[in-house]
XYZ file of C-alpha atoms in Angstrom:
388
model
C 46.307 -119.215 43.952
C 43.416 -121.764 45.027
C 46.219 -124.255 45.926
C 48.048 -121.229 48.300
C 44.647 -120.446 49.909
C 43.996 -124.050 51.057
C 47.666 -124.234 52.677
C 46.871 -120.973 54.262
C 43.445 -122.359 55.533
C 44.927 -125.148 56.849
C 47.547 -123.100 59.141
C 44.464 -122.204 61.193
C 44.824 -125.308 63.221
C 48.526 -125.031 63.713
C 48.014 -121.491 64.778
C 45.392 -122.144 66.996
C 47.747 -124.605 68.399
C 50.758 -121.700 69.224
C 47.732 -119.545 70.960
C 46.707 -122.066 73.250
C 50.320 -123.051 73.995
C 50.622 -118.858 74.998
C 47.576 -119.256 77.131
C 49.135 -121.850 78.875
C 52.537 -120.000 79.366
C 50.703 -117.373 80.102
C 48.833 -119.131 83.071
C 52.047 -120.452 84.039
C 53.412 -117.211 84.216
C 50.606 -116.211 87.122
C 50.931 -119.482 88.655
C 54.804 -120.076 88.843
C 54.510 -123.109 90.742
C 52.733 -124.949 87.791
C 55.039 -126.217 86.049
C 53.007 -128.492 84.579
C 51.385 -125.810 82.578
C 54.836 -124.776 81.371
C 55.400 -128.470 79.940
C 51.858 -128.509 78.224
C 52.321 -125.012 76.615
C 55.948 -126.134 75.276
C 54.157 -129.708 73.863
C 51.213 -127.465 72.161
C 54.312 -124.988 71.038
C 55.915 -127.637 69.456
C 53.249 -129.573 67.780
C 51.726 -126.500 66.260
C 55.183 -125.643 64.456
C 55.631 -128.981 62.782
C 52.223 -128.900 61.765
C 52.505 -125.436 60.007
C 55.782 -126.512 58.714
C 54.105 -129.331 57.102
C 50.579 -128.176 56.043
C 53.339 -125.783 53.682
C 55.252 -128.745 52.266
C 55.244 -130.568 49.128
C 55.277 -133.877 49.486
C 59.068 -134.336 48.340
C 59.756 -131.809 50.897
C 57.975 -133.855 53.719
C 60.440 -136.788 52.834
C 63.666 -134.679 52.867
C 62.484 -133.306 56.719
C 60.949 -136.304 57.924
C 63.495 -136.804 60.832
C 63.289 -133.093 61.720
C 60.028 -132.759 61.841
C 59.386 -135.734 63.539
C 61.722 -134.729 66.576
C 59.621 -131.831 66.900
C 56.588 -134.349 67.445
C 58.218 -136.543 69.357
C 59.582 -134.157 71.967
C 56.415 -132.049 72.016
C 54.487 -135.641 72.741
C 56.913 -136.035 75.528
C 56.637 -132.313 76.555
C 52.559 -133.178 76.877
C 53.687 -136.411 78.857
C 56.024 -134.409 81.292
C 53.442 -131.716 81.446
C 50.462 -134.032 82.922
C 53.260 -136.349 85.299
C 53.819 -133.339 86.558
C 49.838 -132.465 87.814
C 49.991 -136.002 89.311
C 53.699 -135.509 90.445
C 54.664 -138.977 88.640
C 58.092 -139.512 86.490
C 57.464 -138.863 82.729
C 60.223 -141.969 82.141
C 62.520 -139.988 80.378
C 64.745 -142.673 79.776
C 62.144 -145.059 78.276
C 60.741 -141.903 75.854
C 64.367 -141.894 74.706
C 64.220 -145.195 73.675
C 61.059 -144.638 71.605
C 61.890 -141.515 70.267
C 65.359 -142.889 69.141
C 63.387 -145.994 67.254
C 61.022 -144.004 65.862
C 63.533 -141.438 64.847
C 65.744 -144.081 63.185
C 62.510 -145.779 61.322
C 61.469 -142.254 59.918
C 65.278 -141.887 58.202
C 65.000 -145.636 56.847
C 61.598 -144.799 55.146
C 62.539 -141.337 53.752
C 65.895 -142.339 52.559
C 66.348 -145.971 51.991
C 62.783 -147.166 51.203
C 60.839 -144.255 50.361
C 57.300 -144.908 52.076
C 55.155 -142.361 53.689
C 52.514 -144.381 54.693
C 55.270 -146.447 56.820
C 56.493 -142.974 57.561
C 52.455 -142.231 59.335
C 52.560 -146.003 61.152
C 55.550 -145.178 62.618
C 55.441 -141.795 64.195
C 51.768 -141.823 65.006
C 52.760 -145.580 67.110
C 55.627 -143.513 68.881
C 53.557 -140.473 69.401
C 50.838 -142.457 71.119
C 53.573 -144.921 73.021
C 55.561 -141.206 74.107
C 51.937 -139.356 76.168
C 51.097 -142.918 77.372
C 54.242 -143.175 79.274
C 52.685 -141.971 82.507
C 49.637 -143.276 82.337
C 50.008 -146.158 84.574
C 52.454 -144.592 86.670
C 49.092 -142.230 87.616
C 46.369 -144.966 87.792
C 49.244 -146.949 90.489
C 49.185 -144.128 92.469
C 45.688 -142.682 92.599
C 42.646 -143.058 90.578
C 41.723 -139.443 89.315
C 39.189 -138.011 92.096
C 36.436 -135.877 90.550
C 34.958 -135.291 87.400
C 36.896 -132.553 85.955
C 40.446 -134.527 86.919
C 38.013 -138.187 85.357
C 37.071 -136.472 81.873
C 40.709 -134.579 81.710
C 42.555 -138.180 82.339
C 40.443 -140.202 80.018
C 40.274 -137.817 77.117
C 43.984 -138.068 77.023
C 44.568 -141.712 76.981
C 41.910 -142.235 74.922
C 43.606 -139.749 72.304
C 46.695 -141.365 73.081
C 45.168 -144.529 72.086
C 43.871 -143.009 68.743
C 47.513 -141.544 68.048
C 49.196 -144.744 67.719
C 46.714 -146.423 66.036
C 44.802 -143.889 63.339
C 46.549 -144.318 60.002
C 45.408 -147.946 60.695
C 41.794 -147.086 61.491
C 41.724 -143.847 58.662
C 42.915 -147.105 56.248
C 39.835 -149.796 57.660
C 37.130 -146.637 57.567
C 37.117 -147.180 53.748
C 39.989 -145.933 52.342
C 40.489 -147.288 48.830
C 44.394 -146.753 48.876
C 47.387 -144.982 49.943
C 47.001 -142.179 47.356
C 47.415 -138.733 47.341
C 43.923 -138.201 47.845
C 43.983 -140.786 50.447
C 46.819 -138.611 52.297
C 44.881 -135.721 51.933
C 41.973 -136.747 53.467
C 43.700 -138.296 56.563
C 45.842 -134.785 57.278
C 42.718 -132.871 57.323
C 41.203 -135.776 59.733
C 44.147 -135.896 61.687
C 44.425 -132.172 61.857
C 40.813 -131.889 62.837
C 41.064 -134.620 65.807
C 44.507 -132.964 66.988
C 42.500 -129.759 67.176
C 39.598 -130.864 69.233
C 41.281 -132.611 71.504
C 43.411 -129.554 72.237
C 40.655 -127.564 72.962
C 39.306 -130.323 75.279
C 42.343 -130.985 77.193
C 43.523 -127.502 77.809
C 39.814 -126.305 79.108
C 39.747 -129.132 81.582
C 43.393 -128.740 82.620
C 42.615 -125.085 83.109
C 39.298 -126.078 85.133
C 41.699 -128.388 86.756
C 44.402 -126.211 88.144
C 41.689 -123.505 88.823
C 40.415 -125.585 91.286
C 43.614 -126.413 92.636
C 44.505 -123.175 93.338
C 41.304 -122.421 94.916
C 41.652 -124.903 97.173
C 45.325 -124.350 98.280
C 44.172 -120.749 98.684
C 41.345 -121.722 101.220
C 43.760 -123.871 102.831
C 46.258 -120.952 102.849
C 43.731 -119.074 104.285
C 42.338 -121.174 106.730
C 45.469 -123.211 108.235
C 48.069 -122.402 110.539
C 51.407 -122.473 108.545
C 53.758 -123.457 111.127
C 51.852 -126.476 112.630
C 49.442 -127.007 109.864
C 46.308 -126.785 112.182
C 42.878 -124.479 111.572
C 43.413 -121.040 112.896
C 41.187 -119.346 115.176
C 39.068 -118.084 112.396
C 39.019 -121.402 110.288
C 37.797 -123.520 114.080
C 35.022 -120.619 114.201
C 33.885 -121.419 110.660
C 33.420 -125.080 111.189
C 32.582 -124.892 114.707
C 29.031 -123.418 113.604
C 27.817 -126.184 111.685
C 29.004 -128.693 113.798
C 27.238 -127.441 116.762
C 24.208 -126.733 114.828
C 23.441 -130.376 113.831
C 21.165 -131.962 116.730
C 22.471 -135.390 115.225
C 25.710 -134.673 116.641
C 27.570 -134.637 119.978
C 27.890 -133.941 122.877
C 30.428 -131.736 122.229
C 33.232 -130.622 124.635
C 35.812 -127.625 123.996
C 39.424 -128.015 125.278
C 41.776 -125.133 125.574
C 45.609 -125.894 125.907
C 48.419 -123.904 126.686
C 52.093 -125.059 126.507
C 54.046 -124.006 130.339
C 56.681 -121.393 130.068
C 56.921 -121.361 126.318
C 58.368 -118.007 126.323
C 61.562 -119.753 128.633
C 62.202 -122.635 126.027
C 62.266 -119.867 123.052
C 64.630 -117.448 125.280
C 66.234 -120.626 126.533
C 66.984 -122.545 123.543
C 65.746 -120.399 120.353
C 62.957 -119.743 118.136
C 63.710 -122.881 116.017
C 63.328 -125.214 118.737
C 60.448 -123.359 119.704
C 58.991 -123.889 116.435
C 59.955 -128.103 116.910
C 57.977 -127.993 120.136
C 54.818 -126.441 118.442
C 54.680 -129.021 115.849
C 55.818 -132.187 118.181
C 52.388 -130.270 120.209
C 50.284 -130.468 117.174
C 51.079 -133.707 116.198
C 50.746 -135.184 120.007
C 46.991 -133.048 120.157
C 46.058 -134.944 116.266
C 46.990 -138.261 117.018
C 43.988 -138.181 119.986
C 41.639 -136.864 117.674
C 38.676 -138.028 115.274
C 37.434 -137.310 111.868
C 34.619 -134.752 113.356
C 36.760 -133.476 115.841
C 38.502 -129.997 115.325
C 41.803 -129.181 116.568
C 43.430 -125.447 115.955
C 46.348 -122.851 117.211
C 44.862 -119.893 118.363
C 47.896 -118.143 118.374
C 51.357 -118.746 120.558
C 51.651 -121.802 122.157
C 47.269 -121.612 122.500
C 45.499 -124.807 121.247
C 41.805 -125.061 121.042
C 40.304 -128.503 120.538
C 35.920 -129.333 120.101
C 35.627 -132.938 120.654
C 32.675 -135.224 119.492
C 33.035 -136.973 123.125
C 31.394 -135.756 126.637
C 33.472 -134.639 129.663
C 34.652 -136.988 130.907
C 36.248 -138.497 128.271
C 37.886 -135.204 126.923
C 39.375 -135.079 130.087
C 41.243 -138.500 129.502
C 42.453 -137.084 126.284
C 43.420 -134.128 127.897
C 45.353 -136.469 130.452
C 46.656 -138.245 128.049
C 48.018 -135.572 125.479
C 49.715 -133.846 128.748
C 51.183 -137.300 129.756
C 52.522 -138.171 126.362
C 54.462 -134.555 126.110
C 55.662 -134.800 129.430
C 57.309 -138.291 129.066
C 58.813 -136.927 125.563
C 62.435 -136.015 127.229
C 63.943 -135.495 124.080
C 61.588 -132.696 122.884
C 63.977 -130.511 125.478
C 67.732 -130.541 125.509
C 69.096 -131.590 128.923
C 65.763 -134.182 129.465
C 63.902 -131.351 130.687
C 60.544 -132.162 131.008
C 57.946 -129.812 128.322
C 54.639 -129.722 130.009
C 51.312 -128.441 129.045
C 48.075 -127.422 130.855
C 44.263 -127.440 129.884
C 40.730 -126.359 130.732
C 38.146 -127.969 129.407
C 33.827 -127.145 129.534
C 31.302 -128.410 127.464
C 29.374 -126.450 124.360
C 26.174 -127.441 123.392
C 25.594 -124.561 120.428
C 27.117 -122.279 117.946
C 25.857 -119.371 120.223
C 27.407 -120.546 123.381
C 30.786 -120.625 121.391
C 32.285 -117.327 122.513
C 31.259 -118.332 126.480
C 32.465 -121.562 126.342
C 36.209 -120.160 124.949
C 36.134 -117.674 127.811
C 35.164 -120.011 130.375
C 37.622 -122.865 129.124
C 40.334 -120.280 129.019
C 39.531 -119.046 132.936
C 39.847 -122.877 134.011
C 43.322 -122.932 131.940
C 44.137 -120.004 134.541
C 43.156 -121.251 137.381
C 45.562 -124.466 136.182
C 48.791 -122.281 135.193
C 47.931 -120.619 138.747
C 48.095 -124.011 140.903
C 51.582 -124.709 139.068
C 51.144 -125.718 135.790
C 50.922 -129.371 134.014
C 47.702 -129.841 135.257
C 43.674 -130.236 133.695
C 40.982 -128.349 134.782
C 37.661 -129.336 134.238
C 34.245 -127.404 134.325
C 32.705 -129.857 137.150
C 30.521 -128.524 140.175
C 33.662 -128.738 142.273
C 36.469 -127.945 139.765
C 38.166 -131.450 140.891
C 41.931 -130.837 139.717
C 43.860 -133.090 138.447
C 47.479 -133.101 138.833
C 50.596 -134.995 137.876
């Protein structure tokens, strides 16, 4: 009986495990497009069933499934591997875990059926373990350095239990170990169950923190960005127009509003998908002339509202030269027609003045479509135009 209840007590790890691997699927099950989550749950899955398997074996039965149980270690290692290349959108090297897994796999049936030898059995899965979630490891560092402290502490905590994988039968042995007895096996499952169970914890509360915040943020930017041309929409540019304008260290500040000539002709003309290609050649033409503290958005249709860090004057030459640049384009129209777009520009000076300023930039867009189009208008004493 007292031998029954400490197998049973040690399944509370292992089932711990299969819970957090549900959470996980469960998560993933919200968030579809996490796949990465799906990977993680499976390794967790996986992991947790050979341990329970084995926390109920005798010792001649951990010889006879050796080979099976270490497959189901091996694959949920890789699983875990896949499942954080995935966050970082990296290859998990499936070929190269193949290779270890098949070495491993082939040591573990040598040392349970040629030359008995668990504790060659332990140095040789625990090395392939460790070896199979370091596989991406560099792959990540090579392609960015994890930004943040969440993404820092959920990174390091798994190569640094990666690490101890491959090499804790070796440091279990140096901590004072007098042997490779039964007690001496005893002590390092309960360690290594112990470790495997913290780290769990660990890793799947900052990879949860971690995709939160992911999702957070592709649901502000969801919110706040134009889908089609991947500019702020006209409540996103009034959001961080405020501050802007509020800060006396900045400026001066000059609003542009753009409107693209006959749009409604190219989409009756040519289609809505071409209409869509003009929008986005638009918005990449009106990004290229802008700066970090500059904002550019779609207000809607073929409307584009710019506030530039810059004064008058020199918004006007970007206006000139954003309308010069689209006009010269003639492939953006079949035929070489020429795509032309017109602007009116005033200055801002505060958050207040916002509202205004839109309503008198859009009257000098007007007063530009109304002299013919392709042309800028600028809030000057005498409304100089300029024209083409």
């Amino acid at each position: 009986m007292p031998i029954l209840i400490d197998r049973l007590f040690l399944l509370i790890i292992p089932a711990c495990m299969l819970l957090l691997g549900a959470m996980l699927a469960g998560c993933w099950r919200v968030q579809r497009r996490r796949f990465h989550l799906l990977w993680v749950a499976a390794s967790y899955a996986l992991v947790g069933s050979a341990l329970a398997w084995q926390s109920l074996m005798s010792v001649e039965e951990l010889q006879r499934w050796a080979v099976v149980t270490g497959m189901l270690y091996l694959f949920g290692a890789w699983s875990f591997a896949r499942g954080l290349a995935g966050y970082y959108d990296v290859s998990a090297r499936p070929r190269l875990g193949l290779l270890i897994g098949a070495v491993v796999l082939l040591a573990l049936y040598y040392y349970s059926r040629v030359e008995v030898s668990l504790w060659m059995r332990m140095l040789w899965l625990n090395a392939g373990l460790g070896l199979m979630q370091l596989l991406p490891a560099a792959r990540i560092l090579r392609r960015q350095l994890p930004a943040g402290g969440l993404e820092r502490a959920m990174y390091w905590s798994y190569v640094v239990f990666a690490l101890n994988t491959s090499i804790r039968p070796i440091l279990w042995l140096a901590a004072g170990s007098k042997g490779q007895d039964a007690a001496f096996f005893s002590s390092y499952w309960l360690m290594m169950l112990a470790t495997t169970m913290l780290f769990a914890l660990l890793f799947a509360m900052l990879l949860l923190a971690n995709t939160v915040r992911d999702t957070m943020t592709a649901l502000r930017a969801e919110r706040n960005m134009d889908p089609l041309t991947n500019l702020l929409n006209r409540r996103a540019f009034q959001e961080a127009a405020g501050p802007l304008l509020r800060d006396p260290q900045r400026g001066p500040w000059t609003l542009l509003i753009g409107d693209i000539d006959h749009f409604k002709r190219i989409n009756d003309t040519w289609g809505h998908a071409h209409g869509d290609h003009v929008l986005q050649t638009v918005a990449g033409a009106l990004t290229q002339q802008v700066r970090g503290d500059d904002l550019v958005a779609r207000f809607g249709g073929e409307e584009f509202v710019l506030l530039l860090r810059t004064d008058l004057a020199s918004a006007e030459s970007i206006a000139q030269r954003i309308r010069m640049q689209l006009s010269e384009n003639r492939q953006l129209l079949p035929d070489g027609d020429r795509m032309t777009i017109s602007f009116g520009i005033a200055p801002i000076t505060s958050p207040t003045e916002l509202s205004a300023t839109l309503s008198r930039a859009d009257g000098l867009l007007y007063q530009a479509k109304q002299a013919g189009r392709d042309r800028v208008y600028v809030a000057r004493p005498l409304n100089e135009i300029q024209t083409t």
